[in-house]
Coordinates of N, CA and C and ligand atoms in Angstrom, one line a residue:
X8 N -34.2 68.2 64.3 CA -34.8 66.9 64.4 C -34.4 66.3 65.7
X9 N -35.3 66.0 66.5 CA -35.1 65.5 67.9 C -35.6 64.0 67.9
X10 N -34.7 63.1 68.3 CA -35.1 61.7 68.3 C -35.3 61.2 69.8
X11 N -36.3 60.4 70.0 CA -36.4 59.8 71.3 C -36.4 58.3 71.4
X12 N -36.6 57.7 70.2 CA -36.7 56.2 70.2 C -35.8 55.6 69.0
X13 N -35.6 54.3 69.2 CA -34.9 53.6 68.1 C -35.5 52.1 68.1
X14 N -35.5 51.5 66.9 CA -35.8 50.1 66.8 C -34.5 49.4 66.2
X15 N -34.1 48.3 66.8 CA -33.0 47.6 66.2 C -33.4 46.1 66.2
X16 N -32.7 45.3 65.4 CA -32.9 43.8 65.5 C -31.6 43.1 65.6
X17 N -31.5 42.2 66.6 CA -30.3 41.4 66.8 C -29.9 40.6 65.5
X18 N -28.7 40.5 65.2 CA -28.3 39.6 64.1 C -28.6 38.1 64.5
X19 N -28.9 37.3 63.6 CA -29.1 35.9 63.9 C -27.8 35.1 63.4
X20 N -27.8 33.8 63.6 CA -26.6 33.1 63.1 C -26.5 33.1 61.6
X21 N -27.7 33.2 60.9 CA -27.6 33.3 59.5 C -27.0 34.6 59.0
X22 N -26.8 35.5 59.9 CA -26.2 36.8 59.5 C -24.9 36.6 58.6
X23 N -24.1 35.6 59.0 CA -22.8 35.4 58.3 C -23.0 35.0 56.8
X24 N -24.2 34.7 56.4 CA -24.5 34.3 55.0 C -25.3 35.4 54.3
X25 N -25.3 36.6 54.8 CA -26.0 37.7 54.2 C -25.3 38.2 52.9
X26 N -26.0 39.2 52.3 CA -25.5 39.8 51.0 C -24.3 40.6 51.3
X27 N -23.3 40.6 50.4 CA -22.2 41.5 50.6 C -21.4 41.6 49.2
X28 N -20.8 42.8 49.1 CA -19.9 43.0 47.9 C -18.5 43.2 48.4
X29 N -18.3 43.2 49.7 CA -17.0 43.4 50.2 C -16.1 42.2 50.2
X30 N -14.8 42.3 50.3 CA -14.0 41.1 50.3 C -13.3 41.1 51.7
X31 N -14.0 41.4 52.7 CA -13.4 41.5 54.0 C -13.5 40.2 54.8
X32 N -14.1 39.1 54.2 CA -14.2 37.9 54.9 C -15.5 37.7 55.6
X33 N -15.8 36.5 56.1 CA -17.0 36.2 56.8 C -17.1 36.8 58.2
X34 N -18.2 37.4 58.6 CA -18.3 37.9 59.9 C -18.2 36.9 61.0
X35 N -17.6 37.3 62.1 CA -17.6 36.4 63.3 C -18.9 36.7 64.1
X36 N -19.7 35.7 64.2 CA -21.0 35.9 64.7 C -21.0 36.4 66.2
X37 N -20.1 35.8 67.0 CA -20.1 36.2 68.4 C -19.7 37.6 68.5
X38 N -18.7 38.0 67.7 CA -18.2 39.4 67.7 C -19.3 40.4 67.2
X39 N -20.0 39.9 66.2 CA -21.1 40.8 65.7 C -22.2 41.0 66.8
X40 N -22.5 40.0 67.6 CA -23.4 40.1 68.7 C -22.9 41.1 69.7
X41 N -21.6 41.0 70.0 CA -21.0 42.0 71.0 C -21.1 43.4 70.4
X42 N -20.7 43.6 69.2 CA -20.8 44.9 68.6 C -22.2 45.5 68.5
X43 N -23.1 44.5 68.3 CA -24.5 45.0 68.3 C -25.0 45.5 69.6
X44 N -24.6 44.7 70.7 CA -24.9 45.1 72.0 C -24.3 46.5 72.4
X45 N -23.1 46.7 71.9 CA -22.4 48.0 72.2 C -23.2 49.1 71.4
X46 N -23.7 48.8 70.3 CA -24.5 49.8 69.5 C -25.7 50.2 70.2
X47 N -26.4 49.2 70.8 CA -27.6 49.5 71.5 C -27.3 50.4 72.7
X48 N -26.2 50.1 73.4 CA -25.8 50.9 74.5 C -25.5 52.3 74.1
X49 N -24.9 52.5 72.9 CA -24.5 53.8 72.5 C -25.8 54.6 72.2
X50 N -26.8 54.0 71.6 CA -28.1 54.7 71.3 C -28.7 55.1 72.6
X51 N -28.6 54.3 73.7 CA -29.1 54.6 75.0 C -28.4 55.8 75.6
X52 N -27.0 55.7 75.4 CA -26.2 56.8 75.9 C -26.6 58.2 75.2
X53 N -27.0 58.1 74.0 CA -27.4 59.3 73.3 C -28.8 59.7 73.6
X54 N -29.4 59.0 74.5 CA -30.7 59.4 75.0 C -31.9 58.7 74.5
X55 N -31.7 57.6 73.7 CA -32.9 57.0 73.0 C -33.4 55.8 73.9
X56 N -34.7 55.6 73.8 CA -35.4 54.4 74.3 C -35.3 53.4 73.2
X57 N -34.7 52.3 73.4 CA -34.4 51.3 72.3 C -35.3 50.1 72.4
X58 N -36.0 49.8 71.3 CA -36.8 48.5 71.2 C -35.9 47.5 70.5
X59 N -35.6 46.4 71.1 CA -34.7 45.4 70.5 C -35.5 44.2 70.0
X60 N -35.6 44.0 68.7 CA -36.3 42.9 68.2 C -35.4 41.7 68.2
X61 N -36.0 40.5 68.4 CA -35.3 39.3 68.3 C -34.8 39.0 66.9
X62 N -33.7 38.2 66.8 CA -33.2 37.8 65.5 C -34.2 37.1 64.7
X63 N -34.2 37.2 63.4 CA -35.0 36.5 62.5 C -34.1 35.7 61.6
X64 N -33.9 34.4 61.9 CA -33.0 33.6 61.1 C -33.4 33.5 59.6
X65 N -34.6 33.7 59.3 CA -35.0 33.5 57.9 C -34.4 34.6 57.0
X66 N -34.0 35.7 57.6 CA -33.5 36.8 56.8 C -32.1 37.2 57.4
X67 N -31.1 36.8 56.7 CA -29.7 37.0 57.1 C -29.4 38.5 57.3
X68 N -30.0 39.3 56.5 CA -29.6 40.8 56.6 C -30.6 41.6 57.4
X69 N -31.5 40.9 58.2 CA -32.5 41.6 58.8 C -32.1 42.5 60.0
X70 N -30.8 42.4 60.4 CA -30.3 43.3 61.4 C -30.2 44.7 60.9
X71 N -30.2 44.8 59.5 CA -30.1 46.2 58.9 C -31.5 46.7 58.8
X72 N -32.2 47.0 59.9 CA -33.6 47.4 59.9 C -33.8 48.7 59.2
X73 N -32.8 49.5 59.0 CA -33.1 50.8 58.4 C -33.7 50.7 57.0
X74 N -33.4 49.6 56.3 CA -33.9 49.5 55.0 C -35.4 49.2 54.9
X75 N -36.0 48.8 56.0 CA -37.4 48.3 55.9 C -38.4 49.4 56.1
X76 N -38.0 50.6 56.5 CA -39.0 51.6 56.8 C -38.3 53.0 56.8
X77 N -39.1 54.0 56.6 CA -38.7 55.4 56.8 C -39.7 56.0 57.8
X78 N -39.1 56.4 59.0 CA -40.0 56.9 60.0 C -39.9 58.4 60.1
X79 N -41.0 59.1 60.1 CA -41.0 60.6 60.1 C -41.9 61.0 61.3
X80 N -42.0 62.3 61.6 CA -42.8 62.7 62.7 C -44.3 62.6 62.4
X81 N -44.6 62.5 61.1 CA -46.1 62.4 60.8 C -46.6 61.1 60.3
X82 N -45.7 60.2 59.8 CA -46.1 58.9 59.4 C -44.9 58.0 59.3
X83 N -45.2 56.7 59.2 CA -44.2 55.7 58.9 C -44.4 55.2 57.5
X84 N -43.4 55.0 56.8 CA -43.5 54.5 55.4 C -42.8 53.1 55.4
X85 N -43.5 52.0 55.2 CA -42.9 50.7 55.1 C -42.4 50.6 53.6
X86 N -41.1 50.2 53.5 CA -40.5 50.3 52.1 C -40.9 49.0 51.4
X87 N -40.3 48.9 50.2 CA -40.3 47.6 49.4 C -38.9 47.3 49.0
X88 N -38.2 46.6 49.9 CA -36.7 46.5 49.7 C -36.4 45.8 48.3
X89 N -35.3 46.4 47.7 CA -35.0 46.0 46.4 C -34.3 44.7 46.2
X90 N -33.8 44.1 47.3 CA -33.1 42.8 47.2 C -34.1 41.7 47.5
X91 N -34.2 40.7 46.6 CA -35.2 39.6 46.8 C -35.1 39.0 48.2
X92 N -33.9 38.7 48.6 CA -33.7 37.9 49.8 C -34.1 38.7 51.0
X93 N -34.3 40.0 50.9 CA -34.6 40.9 52.0 C -36.1 41.4 52.0
X94 N -36.8 41.2 50.9 CA -38.1 41.8 50.8 C -39.0 41.4 51.9
X95 N -39.0 40.1 52.3 CA -39.9 39.6 53.3 C -39.7 40.2 54.7
X96 N -38.6 40.9 54.9 CA -38.3 41.6 56.2 C -39.4 42.6 56.6
X97 N -40.1 43.1 55.6 CA -41.1 44.1 55.9 C -42.3 43.5 56.6
X98 N -42.6 42.2 56.4 CA -43.8 41.6 57.0 C -43.8 41.8 58.5
X99 N -42.6 41.6 59.1 CA -42.6 41.8 60.6 C -42.7 43.3 61.0
X100 N -42.2 44.1 60.1 CA -42.3 45.6 60.4 C -43.8 46.0 60.4
X101 N -44.6 45.3 59.6 CA -46.0 45.6 59.5 C -46.7 45.3 60.9
X102 N -46.1 44.4 61.6 CA -46.6 44.0 62.9 C -46.1 45.0 64.0
X103 N -44.8 45.4 63.8 CA -44.1 46.2 64.9 C -44.5 47.7 64.8
X104 N -44.6 48.2 63.7 CA -44.7 49.7 63.6 C -46.0 50.2 64.1
X105 N -47.2 49.5 64.0 CA -48.4 50.0 64.5 C -48.3 50.3 66.1
X106 N -47.3 49.7 66.7 CA -47.2 50.0 68.2 C -46.8 51.5 68.3
X107 N -46.2 52.0 67.3 CA -45.6 53.4 67.4 C -46.3 54.4 66.5
X108 N -47.0 54.0 65.5 CA -47.6 54.9 64.5 C -49.0 54.5 64.2
X109 N -49.9 55.6 64.1 CA -51.3 55.4 63.6 C -51.3 55.4 62.1
X110 N -50.4 56.1 61.5 CA -50.5 56.3 60.1 C -49.3 55.6 59.4
X111 N -49.7 54.6 58.6 CA -48.6 53.8 58.0 C -48.9 53.8 56.5
X112 N -47.8 54.1 55.7 CA -47.9 54.2 54.3 C -47.0 53.1 53.7
X113 N -47.2 52.7 52.4 CA -46.4 51.6 51.8 C -45.9 52.0 50.5
X114 N -44.7 51.6 50.2 CA -44.1 51.6 48.8 C -44.5 50.3 48.2
X115 N -45.0 50.4 47.0 CA -45.5 49.1 46.4 C -44.9 48.8 45.0
X116 N -44.7 47.5 44.7 CA -44.2 47.1 43.4 C -45.1 47.7 42.3
X117 N -44.5 48.1 41.2 CA -43.1 48.0 40.7 C -42.2 49.0 41.3
X118 N -42.6 49.7 42.4 CA -41.7 50.6 43.1 C -40.9 49.8 44.1
X119 N -39.6 50.1 44.1 CA -38.7 49.5 45.2 C -38.0 50.6 45.9
X120 N -37.8 50.5 47.1 CA -37.0 51.5 47.9 C -36.4 50.9 49.2
X121 N -35.2 51.2 49.4 CA -34.5 50.8 50.7 C -34.4 52.0 51.5
X122 N -34.6 51.9 52.8 CA -34.5 53.0 53.7 C -33.1 53.6 53.7
X123 N -32.1 52.8 53.4 CA -30.7 53.3 53.4 C -30.5 54.4 52.3
X124 N -31.4 54.4 51.4 CA -31.4 55.4 50.3 C -32.1 56.7 50.7
X125 N -32.6 56.9 51.9 CA -33.3 58.1 52.3 C -32.6 58.8 53.4
X126 N -32.4 60.1 53.2 CA -31.8 60.9 54.2 C -32.7 62.1 54.5
X127 N -33.0 62.3 55.8 CA -33.9 63.4 56.2 C -33.0 64.6 56.6
X128 N -33.3 65.7 56.1 CA -32.7 67.0 56.5 C -33.9 67.9 56.9
X129 N -34.2 67.9 58.1 CA -35.4 68.7 58.6 C -36.6 68.3 57.8
X130 N -37.3 69.2 57.1 CA -38.5 68.8 56.4 C -38.3 68.4 55.0
X131 N -37.0 68.1 54.7 CA -36.7 67.8 53.3 C -36.0 66.4 53.3
X132 N -36.5 65.5 52.4 CA -36.0 64.2 52.3 C -35.2 64.1 50.9
X133 N -34.0 63.4 51.0 CA -33.3 63.1 49.7 C -33.4 61.6 49.5
X134 N -33.7 61.2 48.3 CA -33.8 59.8 48.0 C -32.9 59.4 46.9
X135 N -32.0 58.5 47.1 CA -31.0 58.0 46.1 C -31.6 57.0 45.2
X136 N -31.3 57.0 43.9 CA -31.7 55.9 43.0 C -30.5 55.0 42.9
X137 N -30.6 53.8 43.3 CA -29.5 52.8 43.5 C -29.9 51.5 42.9
X138 N -29.1 50.5 43.2 CA -29.5 49.2 42.7 C -30.7 48.6 43.5
X139 N -31.1 49.3 44.6 CA -32.2 48.8 45.5 C -33.4 49.8 45.4
X140 N -33.2 51.0 45.0 CA -34.3 51.9 44.9 C -34.5 52.4 43.5
X141 N -35.7 52.2 42.9 CA -35.9 52.6 41.5 C -36.7 53.9 41.5
X142 N -36.8 54.4 40.3 CA -37.5 55.7 40.1 C -38.9 55.6 40.5
X143 N -39.6 54.5 40.2 CA -41.0 54.3 40.6 C -41.1 54.4 42.1
X144 N -40.2 53.7 42.8 CA -40.2 53.7 44.3 C -40.0 55.1 44.8
X145 N -39.0 55.8 44.2 CA -38.7 57.2 44.7 C -39.9 58.1 44.4
X146 N -40.6 58.0 43.3 CA -41.7 58.8 43.0 C -42.9 58.5 43.9
X147 N -43.1 57.3 44.2 CA -44.2 56.9 45.2 C -43.9 57.6 46.5
X148 N -42.6 57.5 46.9 CA -42.2 58.1 48.2 C -42.4 59.6 48.2
X149 N -42.1 60.2 47.1 CA -42.3 61.7 47.0 C -43.8 62.0 47.1
X150 N -44.6 61.2 46.4 CA -46.1 61.5 46.5 C -46.6 61.3 47.9
X151 N -46.2 60.3 48.6 CA -46.6 60.0 49.9 C -46.2 61.2 50.8
X152 N -44.9 61.5 50.8 CA -44.4 62.5 51.8 C -45.0 63.9 51.5
X153 N -45.3 64.2 50.2 CA -45.8 65.5 50.0 C -47.2 65.7 50.6
X154 N -47.9 64.6 50.8 CA -49.2 64.8 51.5 C -49.0 65.3 52.9
X155 N -47.9 65.1 53.5 CA -47.6 65.5 54.9 C -46.8 66.8 54.9
X156 N -46.6 67.4 53.8 CA -45.9 68.7 53.8 C -44.4 68.6 53.7
X157 N -43.9 67.4 53.4 CA -42.4 67.3 53.3 C -42.0 67.5 51.8
X158 N -40.8 68.0 51.7 CA -40.2 68.1 50.3 C -39.3 66.9 50.0
X159 N -39.3 66.4 48.8 CA -38.5 65.3 48.5 C -37.7 65.5 47.2
X160 N -36.4 65.3 47.3 CA -35.5 65.5 46.1 C -34.9 64.1 45.8
X161 N -35.0 63.8 44.5 CA -34.5 62.5 44.0 C -33.0 62.7 43.5
X162 N -32.1 61.8 44.0 CA -30.7 62.0 43.6 C -30.2 60.7 43.0
X163 N -29.9 60.7 41.7 CA -29.4 59.5 41.1 C -28.0 59.2 41.6
X164 N -27.7 58.0 42.0 CA -26.3 57.7 42.5 C -25.4 57.2 41.4
X165 N -24.1 57.5 41.5 CA -23.2 57.0 40.5 C -22.4 55.8 41.1
X166 N -21.9 55.9 42.3 CA -21.0 54.9 42.8 C -21.4 54.3 44.1
X167 N -22.0 55.1 45.0 CA -22.3 54.5 46.3 C -23.4 53.5 46.3
X168 N -23.3 52.5 47.2 CA -24.3 51.5 47.3 C -25.7 52.0 47.7
X169 N -25.8 52.7 48.8 CA -27.0 53.4 49.2 C -26.6 54.9 49.3
X170 N -27.6 55.8 49.3 CA -27.4 57.2 49.5 C -26.6 57.4 50.7
X171 N -27.1 56.9 51.8 CA -26.4 57.2 53.1 C -25.1 56.4 53.3
X172 N -24.6 55.6 52.3 CA -23.3 55.1 52.4 C -22.3 56.3 52.4
X173 N -22.7 57.4 51.7 CA -21.7 58.5 51.6 C -22.1 59.8 52.1
X174 N -23.2 59.8 52.9 CA -23.6 61.2 53.4 C -24.4 61.0 54.7
X175 N -24.3 62.0 55.6 CA -25.1 62.0 56.8 C -25.4 63.5 57.2
X176 N -26.5 63.7 57.8 CA -26.9 65.0 58.2 C -26.7 65.1 59.7
X177 N -26.0 66.2 60.1 CA -25.7 66.4 61.6 C -26.5 67.5 62.2
X178 N -27.6 68.0 61.5 CA -28.2 69.1 62.1 C -27.4 70.4 61.7
X179 N -27.9 71.6 62.2 CA -27.2 72.8 61.9 C -26.8 73.0 60.4
X180 N -27.6 72.6 59.5 CA -27.3 72.7 58.1 C -26.0 72.1 57.7
X181 N -25.5 71.1 58.5 CA -24.2 70.5 58.2 C -24.3 69.1 57.7
X182 N -23.6 68.8 56.6 CA -23.6 67.4 56.1 C -22.1 66.9 56.2
X183 N -22.0 65.6 56.6 CA -20.8 64.9 56.4 C -20.9 64.3 55.0
X184 N -19.9 64.5 54.1 CA -20.1 63.8 52.8 C -18.8 63.4 52.2
X185 N -18.9 62.4 51.3 CA -17.8 61.8 50.7 C -18.0 61.6 49.2
X186 N -17.0 61.3 48.4 CA -17.1 60.9 47.0 C -17.9 61.7 46.1
X187 N -18.9 61.1 45.5 CA -19.7 61.8 44.4 C -20.5 62.9 45.0
X188 N -20.7 63.0 46.3 CA -21.5 64.1 46.9 C -20.8 65.4 47.1
X189 N -19.5 65.3 47.2 CA -18.7 66.4 47.6 C -18.9 67.6 46.7
X190 N -19.0 67.4 45.4 CA -19.2 68.5 44.4 C -20.6 68.6 43.9
X191 N -21.5 67.8 44.5 CA -22.8 67.7 43.9 C -23.6 69.0 44.1
X192 N -24.2 69.5 43.0 CA -25.1 70.7 43.1 C -26.2 70.6 44.1
X193 N -26.7 69.3 44.3 CA -27.8 69.1 45.1 C -27.6 69.5 46.6
X194 N -26.3 69.3 47.0 CA -26.0 69.6 48.4 C -25.1 70.8 48.6
X195 N -25.0 71.7 47.6 CA -24.0 72.7 47.7 C -24.4 73.8 48.7
X196 N -25.6 73.9 49.1 CA -26.0 75.0 50.0 C -25.8 74.6 51.5
X197 N -25.4 73.4 51.8 CA -25.1 73.0 53.2 C -23.7 73.2 53.5
X198 N -23.4 73.3 54.8 CA -22.0 73.3 55.3 C -21.5 71.9 55.1
X199 N -20.3 71.8 54.6 CA -19.7 70.5 54.3 C -18.6 70.1 55.3
X200 N -18.7 68.9 55.8 CA -17.6 68.2 56.5 C -17.1 67.1 55.5
X201 N -16.0 67.3 54.8 CA -15.7 66.4 53.8 C -14.8 65.2 54.3
X202 N -15.2 64.0 53.9 CA -14.5 62.8 54.3 C -13.7 62.3 53.1
X203 N -12.4 62.1 53.2 CA -11.6 61.7 52.1 C -11.8 60.2 51.7
X204 N -11.4 59.9 50.5 CA -11.7 58.5 50.0 C -11.2 57.4 50.9
X205 N -10.0 57.5 51.5 CA -9.5 56.4 52.3 C -10.3 56.2 53.6
X206 N -11.1 57.2 54.0 CA -11.8 57.1 55.2 C -13.3 57.2 55.0
X207 N -13.7 56.9 53.7 CA -15.1 57.1 53.2 C -16.1 56.3 54.1
X208 N -15.7 55.2 54.7 CA -16.6 54.4 55.4 C -17.2 55.2 56.6
X209 N -16.5 56.2 57.1 CA -16.9 56.9 58.2 C -18.0 58.0 57.8
X210 N -18.2 58.2 56.5 CA -19.3 59.1 56.1 C -20.7 58.6 56.6
X211 N -20.8 57.3 56.8 CA -22.0 56.8 57.4 C -21.9 56.8 58.9
X212 N -22.4 58.0 59.4 CA -22.4 58.1 60.9 C -23.8 58.6 61.2
X213 N -24.1 58.6 62.5 CA -25.5 59.0 62.9 C -25.5 60.1 64.0
X214 N -26.4 61.0 63.7 CA -26.5 62.2 64.6 C -27.8 61.9 65.4
X215 N -27.6 61.9 66.7 CA -28.7 61.7 67.7 C -28.6 62.8 68.7
X216 N -29.5 63.8 68.5 CA -29.5 64.9 69.5 C -28.1 65.6 69.6
X217 N -27.4 65.6 70.7 CA -26.1 66.2 70.8 C -25.0 65.3 70.4
X218 N -25.3 64.0 70.2 CA -24.2 63.1 69.9 C -24.1 62.7 68.4
X219 N -22.9 62.3 68.0 CA -22.7 61.7 66.7 C -21.9 60.4 66.9
X220 N -22.5 59.3 66.4 CA -21.9 58.0 66.6 C -21.1 57.8 65.3
X221 N -19.8 57.5 65.4 CA -19.0 57.2 64.2 C -18.3 55.8 64.4
X222 N -17.9 55.2 63.2 CA -17.2 54.0 63.4 C -15.8 54.2 64.0
X223 N -15.3 53.3 64.7 CA -14.0 53.4 65.4 C -12.8 53.3 64.4
X224 N -11.8 54.1 64.6 CA -10.6 53.9 63.7 C -10.5 55.0 62.6
X225 N -11.3 56.1 62.8 CA -11.3 57.1 61.7 C -11.0 58.5 62.4
X226 N -9.7 58.6 62.8 CA -9.4 59.8 63.6 C -9.6 61.1 62.9
X227 N -9.4 61.2 61.6 CA -9.6 62.5 61.0 C -11.1 62.9 61.0
X228 N -11.9 61.9 60.8 CA -13.4 62.2 60.9 C -13.8 62.6 62.3
X229 N -13.2 61.8 63.3 CA -13.5 62.1 64.7 C -13.1 63.6 65.0
X230 N -12.0 64.0 64.5 CA -11.5 65.3 64.8 C -12.5 66.4 64.2
X231 N -12.8 66.2 63.0 CA -13.7 67.1 62.3 C -15.0 67.3 63.0
X232 N -15.6 66.2 63.4 CA -16.9 66.2 64.0 C -16.8 66.8 65.5
X233 N -15.8 66.4 66.2 CA -15.5 67.0 67.5 C -15.3 68.5 67.4
X234 N -14.5 68.9 66.4 CA -14.3 70.3 66.3 C -15.6 71.1 65.9
X235 N -16.5 70.4 65.3 CA -17.8 71.1 64.9 C -18.7 71.2 66.1
X236 N -18.3 70.6 67.3 CA -19.0 70.8 68.5 C -19.9 69.7 69.0
X237 N -19.7 68.5 68.4 CA -20.5 67.4 68.8 C -19.8 66.5 69.8
X238 N -20.6 65.7 70.6 CA -20.0 64.7 71.4 C -19.9 63.4 70.5
X239 N -18.7 62.9 70.4 CA -18.6 61.8 69.5 C -18.5 60.5 70.3
X240 N -19.2 59.5 69.8 CA -19.1 58.1 70.4 C -18.6 57.2 69.2
X241 N -17.5 56.5 69.5 CA -17.0 55.6 68.5 C -17.3 54.1 68.7
X242 N -17.7 53.4 67.7 CA -18.0 52.0 67.8 C -17.3 51.2 66.8
X243 N -16.8 50.0 67.3 CA -16.2 49.1 66.4 C -17.3 48.4 65.5
X244 N -17.1 48.6 64.2 CA -18.1 48.1 63.3 C -17.6 47.0 62.3
X245 N -16.5 46.4 62.7 CA -15.8 45.5 61.7 C -16.7 44.4 61.2
X246 N -17.6 43.8 62.0 CA -18.4 42.7 61.6 C -19.6 43.1 60.8
X247 N -20.0 44.4 60.8 CA -21.1 44.8 60.0 C -20.6 45.4 58.7
X248 N -19.4 45.9 58.7 CA -18.7 46.4 57.5 C -18.5 45.3 56.5
X249 N -18.2 44.1 57.1 CA -18.0 42.9 56.2 C -19.2 42.6 55.3
X250 N -20.4 43.0 55.8 CA -21.7 42.7 55.0 C -22.2 44.0 54.4
X251 N -21.3 45.0 54.2 CA -21.7 46.3 53.5 C -22.6 47.1 54.5
X252 N -22.6 46.9 55.7 CA -23.4 47.6 56.7 C -22.7 48.7 57.4
X253 N -23.4 49.8 57.6 CA -22.8 50.9 58.4 C -23.6 51.2 59.6
X254 N -23.3 52.3 60.3 CA -24.0 52.6 61.6 C -25.5 52.9 61.4
X255 N -25.8 53.6 60.3 CA -27.2 54.0 60.2 C -28.1 52.8 59.9
X256 N -27.5 51.8 59.2 CA -28.3 50.7 58.7 C -28.9 49.9 59.9
X257 N -28.2 49.9 61.0 CA -28.6 49.1 62.2 C -29.8 49.6 63.0
X258 N -30.3 50.7 62.7 CA -31.5 51.2 63.5 C -32.4 52.1 62.7
X259 N -33.6 52.1 63.2 CA -34.6 53.1 62.8 C -34.7 54.1 64.0
X260 N -34.5 55.4 63.7 CA -34.5 56.4 64.8 C -35.6 57.3 64.6
X261 N -36.4 57.6 65.6 CA -37.5 58.5 65.4 C -37.9 59.1 66.7
Ligands
CIR13 C1 -27.5 44.3 52.1 O1 -26.8 44.1 51.1 O2 -28.7 44.6 52.0 C2 -26.9 44.3 53.4 N1 -25.8 43.3 53.4 C3 -26.3 45.6 53.9 C4 -27.4 46.6 54.0 C5 -26.9 47.9 54.5 N2 -27.9 48.8 54.7 C6 -27.8 50.1 54.6 O3 -26.8 50.7 54.1 N3 -28.9 50.9 54.9

């Protein structure tokens, strides 16, 4: 999987009032903006052309653009996000994505799906069933993608918030995985880079061509990924972690 572009959205001031289950405190907006700018620079360093969308104050969580779409080589799928306060974020994506895609598909109610629940491994997509993605949404996704020759496997989640909270694909048949995925039958045929419970947050990392971007402060994960032959970029993610966000959530890469 070779990527050349990314779409991100700056956080707005309302970001500090977004959804969260963490007890890490309120984000510092100025610091979030700084961390977001560093994120954009890292994507550029990894070789991507980045489209930066302006903040949308109406939607506190809209900096987590990953949840609004799944972008493939053959089509874009606009999702139907499972959180009420986030569902309207897709309206703007309907305006933005036709700049990049001729073929756009949609997940429709009663189906719900968040992009954070979708992981692409070459021509195979894994979809987690979570509090945001229901079976109806996952089945619609499978029906859509099978038209384009992709395979789709549905994975019920036990503990993780989103599928990609605990797993990432690095290319070369290699997965970084944590928690419930470590012993999962579904992923047993891939090479495993296992991330232990205390450093589980670093399982949400992103592979872009030769680079892997990981959150800062996770030395054991950094070592494993460096030893596997990737160039690692570390980013401070403190203000996004406070709102349950990880590295993948902040961009759509295609
Ligand atoms: C939410 O609860 O929707 C946001 N505060 C965090 C979304 C994180 N997105 C992702 O994991 N793809």
